[in-house]
N, CA, C and O of each residue as an XYZ file, in Angstrom:
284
protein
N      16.073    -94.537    -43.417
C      16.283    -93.213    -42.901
C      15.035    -92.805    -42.122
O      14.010    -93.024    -42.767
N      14.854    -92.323    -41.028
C      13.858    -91.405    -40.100
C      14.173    -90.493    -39.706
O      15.219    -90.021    -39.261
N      12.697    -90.031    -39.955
C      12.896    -88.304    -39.695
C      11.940    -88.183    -38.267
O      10.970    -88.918    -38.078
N      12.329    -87.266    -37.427
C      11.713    -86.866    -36.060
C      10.402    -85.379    -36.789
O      10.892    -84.652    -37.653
N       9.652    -85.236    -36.578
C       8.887    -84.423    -36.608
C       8.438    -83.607    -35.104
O       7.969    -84.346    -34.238
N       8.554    -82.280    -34.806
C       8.165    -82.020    -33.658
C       7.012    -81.377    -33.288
O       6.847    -80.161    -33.191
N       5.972    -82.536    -33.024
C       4.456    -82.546    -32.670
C       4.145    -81.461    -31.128
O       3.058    -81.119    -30.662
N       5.461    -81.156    -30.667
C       4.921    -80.750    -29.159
C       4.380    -79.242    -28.785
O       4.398    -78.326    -29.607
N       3.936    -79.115    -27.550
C       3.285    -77.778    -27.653
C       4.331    -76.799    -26.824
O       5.523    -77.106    -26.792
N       3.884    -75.698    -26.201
C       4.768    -74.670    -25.570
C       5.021    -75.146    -24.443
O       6.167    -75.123    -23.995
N       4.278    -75.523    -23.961
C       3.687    -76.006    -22.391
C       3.771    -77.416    -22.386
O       3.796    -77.984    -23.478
N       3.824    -78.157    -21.223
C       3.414    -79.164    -20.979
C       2.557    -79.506    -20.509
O       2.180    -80.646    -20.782
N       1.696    -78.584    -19.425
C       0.535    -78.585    -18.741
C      -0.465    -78.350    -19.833
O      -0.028    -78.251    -20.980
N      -1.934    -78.233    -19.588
C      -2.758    -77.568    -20.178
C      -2.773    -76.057    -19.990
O      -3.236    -75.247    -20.794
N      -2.060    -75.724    -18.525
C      -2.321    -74.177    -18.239
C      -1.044    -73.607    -19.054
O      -1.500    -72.653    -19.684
N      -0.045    -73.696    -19.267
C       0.931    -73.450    -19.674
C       1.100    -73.530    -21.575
O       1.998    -73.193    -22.347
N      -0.308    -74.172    -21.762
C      -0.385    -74.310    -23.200
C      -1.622    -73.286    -23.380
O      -1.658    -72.622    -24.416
N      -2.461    -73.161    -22.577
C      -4.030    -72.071    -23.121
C      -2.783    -71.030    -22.597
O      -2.674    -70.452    -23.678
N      -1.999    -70.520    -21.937
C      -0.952    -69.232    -21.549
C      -0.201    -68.736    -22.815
O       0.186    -67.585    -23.017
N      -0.090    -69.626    -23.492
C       0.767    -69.315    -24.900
C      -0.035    -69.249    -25.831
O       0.209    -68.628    -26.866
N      -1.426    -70.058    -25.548
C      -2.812    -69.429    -26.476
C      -2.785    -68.092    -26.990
O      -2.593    -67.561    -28.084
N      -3.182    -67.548    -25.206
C      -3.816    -66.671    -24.996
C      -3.173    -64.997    -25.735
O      -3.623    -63.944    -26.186
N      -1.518    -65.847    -25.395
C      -0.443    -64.908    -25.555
C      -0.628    -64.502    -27.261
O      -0.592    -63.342    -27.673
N      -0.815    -65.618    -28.062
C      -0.884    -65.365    -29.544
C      -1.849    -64.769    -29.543
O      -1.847    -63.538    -29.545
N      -2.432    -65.158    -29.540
C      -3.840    -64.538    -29.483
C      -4.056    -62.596    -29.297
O      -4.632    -61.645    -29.826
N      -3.272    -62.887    -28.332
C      -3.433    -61.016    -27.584
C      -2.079    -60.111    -28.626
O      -2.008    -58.883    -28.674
N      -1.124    -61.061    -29.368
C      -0.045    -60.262    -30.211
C      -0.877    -60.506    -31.494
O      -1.104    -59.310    -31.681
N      -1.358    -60.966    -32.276
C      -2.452    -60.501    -33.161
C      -3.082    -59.554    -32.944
O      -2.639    -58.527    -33.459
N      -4.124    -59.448    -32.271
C      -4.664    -58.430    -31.913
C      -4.645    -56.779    -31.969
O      -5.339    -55.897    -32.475
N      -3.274    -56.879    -31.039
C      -2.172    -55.933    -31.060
C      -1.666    -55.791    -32.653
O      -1.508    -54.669    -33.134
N      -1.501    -56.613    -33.184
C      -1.228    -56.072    -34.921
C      -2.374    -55.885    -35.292
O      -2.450    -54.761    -35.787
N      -3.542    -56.535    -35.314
C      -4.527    -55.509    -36.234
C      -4.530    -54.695    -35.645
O      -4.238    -53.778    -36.412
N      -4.712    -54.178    -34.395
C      -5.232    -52.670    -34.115
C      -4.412    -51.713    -34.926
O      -4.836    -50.791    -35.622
N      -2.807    -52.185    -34.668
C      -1.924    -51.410    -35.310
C      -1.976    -51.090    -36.583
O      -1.557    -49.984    -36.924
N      -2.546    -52.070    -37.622
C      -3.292    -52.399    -38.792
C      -4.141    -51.462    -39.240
O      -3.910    -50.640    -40.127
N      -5.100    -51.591    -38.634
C      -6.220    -50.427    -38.313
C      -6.116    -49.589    -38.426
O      -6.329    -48.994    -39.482
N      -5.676    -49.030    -37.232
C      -5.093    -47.593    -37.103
C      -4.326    -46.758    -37.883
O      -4.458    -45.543    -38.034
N      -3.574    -47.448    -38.332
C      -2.414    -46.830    -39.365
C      -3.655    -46.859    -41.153
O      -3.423    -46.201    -42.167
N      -4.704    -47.707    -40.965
C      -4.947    -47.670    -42.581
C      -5.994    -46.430    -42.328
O      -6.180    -45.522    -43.138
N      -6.628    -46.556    -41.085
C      -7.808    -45.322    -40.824
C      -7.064    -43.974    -40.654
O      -7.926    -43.102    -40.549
N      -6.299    -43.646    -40.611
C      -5.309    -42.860    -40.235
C      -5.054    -41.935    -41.888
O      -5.501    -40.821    -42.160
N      -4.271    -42.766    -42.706
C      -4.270    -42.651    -43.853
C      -4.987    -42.412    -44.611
O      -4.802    -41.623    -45.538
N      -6.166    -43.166    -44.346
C      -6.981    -43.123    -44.871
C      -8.180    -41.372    -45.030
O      -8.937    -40.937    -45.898
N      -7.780    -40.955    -43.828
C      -8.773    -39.971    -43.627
C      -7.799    -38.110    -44.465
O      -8.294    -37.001    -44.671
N      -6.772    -38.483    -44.631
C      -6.017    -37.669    -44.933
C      -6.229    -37.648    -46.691
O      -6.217    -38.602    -47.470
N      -6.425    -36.178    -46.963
C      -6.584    -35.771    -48.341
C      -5.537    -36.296    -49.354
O      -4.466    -36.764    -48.966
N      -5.845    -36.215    -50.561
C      -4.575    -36.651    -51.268
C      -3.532    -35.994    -51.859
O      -2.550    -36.339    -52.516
N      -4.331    -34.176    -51.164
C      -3.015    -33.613    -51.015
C      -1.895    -33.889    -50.067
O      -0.679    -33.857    -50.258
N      -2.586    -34.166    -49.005
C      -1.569    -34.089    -47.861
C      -1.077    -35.864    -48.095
O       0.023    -36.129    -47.611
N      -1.606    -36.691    -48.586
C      -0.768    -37.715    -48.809
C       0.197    -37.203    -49.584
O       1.316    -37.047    -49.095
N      -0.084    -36.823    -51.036
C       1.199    -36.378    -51.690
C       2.172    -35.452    -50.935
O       3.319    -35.645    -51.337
N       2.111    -34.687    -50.154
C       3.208    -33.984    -49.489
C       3.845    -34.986    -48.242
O       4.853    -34.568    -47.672
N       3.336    -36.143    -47.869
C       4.565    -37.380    -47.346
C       4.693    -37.619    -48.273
O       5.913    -37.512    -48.151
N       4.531    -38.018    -49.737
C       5.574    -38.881    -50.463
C       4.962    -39.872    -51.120
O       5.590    -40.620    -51.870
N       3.009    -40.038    -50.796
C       2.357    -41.304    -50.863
C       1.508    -41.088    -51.736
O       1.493    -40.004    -52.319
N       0.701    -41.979    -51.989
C      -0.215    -42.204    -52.396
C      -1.135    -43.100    -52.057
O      -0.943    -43.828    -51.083
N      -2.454    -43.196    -52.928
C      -3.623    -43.776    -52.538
C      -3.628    -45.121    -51.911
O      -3.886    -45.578    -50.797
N      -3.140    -45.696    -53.363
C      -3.120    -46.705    -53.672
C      -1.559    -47.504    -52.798
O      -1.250    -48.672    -53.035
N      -0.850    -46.718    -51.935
C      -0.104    -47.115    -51.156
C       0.080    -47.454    -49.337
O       0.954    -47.783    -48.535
N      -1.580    -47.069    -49.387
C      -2.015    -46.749    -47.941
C      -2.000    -48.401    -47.132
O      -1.789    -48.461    -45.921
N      -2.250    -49.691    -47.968
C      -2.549    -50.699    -47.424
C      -1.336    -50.829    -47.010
O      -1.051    -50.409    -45.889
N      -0.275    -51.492    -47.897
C       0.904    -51.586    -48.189
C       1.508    -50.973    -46.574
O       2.051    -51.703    -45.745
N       1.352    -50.035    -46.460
C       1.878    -49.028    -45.715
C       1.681    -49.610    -44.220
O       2.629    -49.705    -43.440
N       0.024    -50.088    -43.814
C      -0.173    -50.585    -42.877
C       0.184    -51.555    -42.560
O       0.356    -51.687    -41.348
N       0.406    -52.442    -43.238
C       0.566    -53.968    -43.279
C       1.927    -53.991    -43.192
O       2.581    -54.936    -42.749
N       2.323    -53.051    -43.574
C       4.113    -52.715    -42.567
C       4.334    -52.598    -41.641
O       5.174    -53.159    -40.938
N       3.559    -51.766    -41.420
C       3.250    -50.545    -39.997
C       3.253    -52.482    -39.154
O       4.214    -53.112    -38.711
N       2.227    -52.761    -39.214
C       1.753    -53.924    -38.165
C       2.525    -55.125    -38.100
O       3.064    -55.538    -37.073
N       2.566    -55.662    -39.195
C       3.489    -57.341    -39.375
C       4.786    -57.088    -39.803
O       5.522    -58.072    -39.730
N       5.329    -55.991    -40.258
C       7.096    -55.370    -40.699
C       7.148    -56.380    -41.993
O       6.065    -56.858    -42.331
N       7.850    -56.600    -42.446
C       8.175    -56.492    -43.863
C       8.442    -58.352    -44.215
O       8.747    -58.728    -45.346
């Protein structure tokens, strides 16, 4: 029995492979900031006003790490 494994990249060129680099690269990014933002965000808000959304402290990471990568 053989199995095929698929070793190949996005691209076939080199430019067409650092392009899909670059591309991951820049949608990370784009999630931490989103990351970020959403935990600094939370973060700066009293724990009254967390409790009047519904939250809590200890739910702020959780929260971001939604916010950015979804579930």
């Amino acid at each position: 029995m053989t199995y095929n494994t698929d070793t190949g990249f996005a691209g076939t060129t080199f430019g067409e492979r650092f392009a899909a680099f670059r591309a991951v690269l820049a949608d990370k990014a784009a999630k931490r900031k989103v990351y970020r933002t959403t935990y600094n965000e939370l973060s700066t808000l009293t724990d009254r006003d967390l409790n009047d959304l519904g939250l809590s402290r200890s739910m702020i990471k959780g929260i971001s790490l939604e916010a950015a990568y979804g579930k």
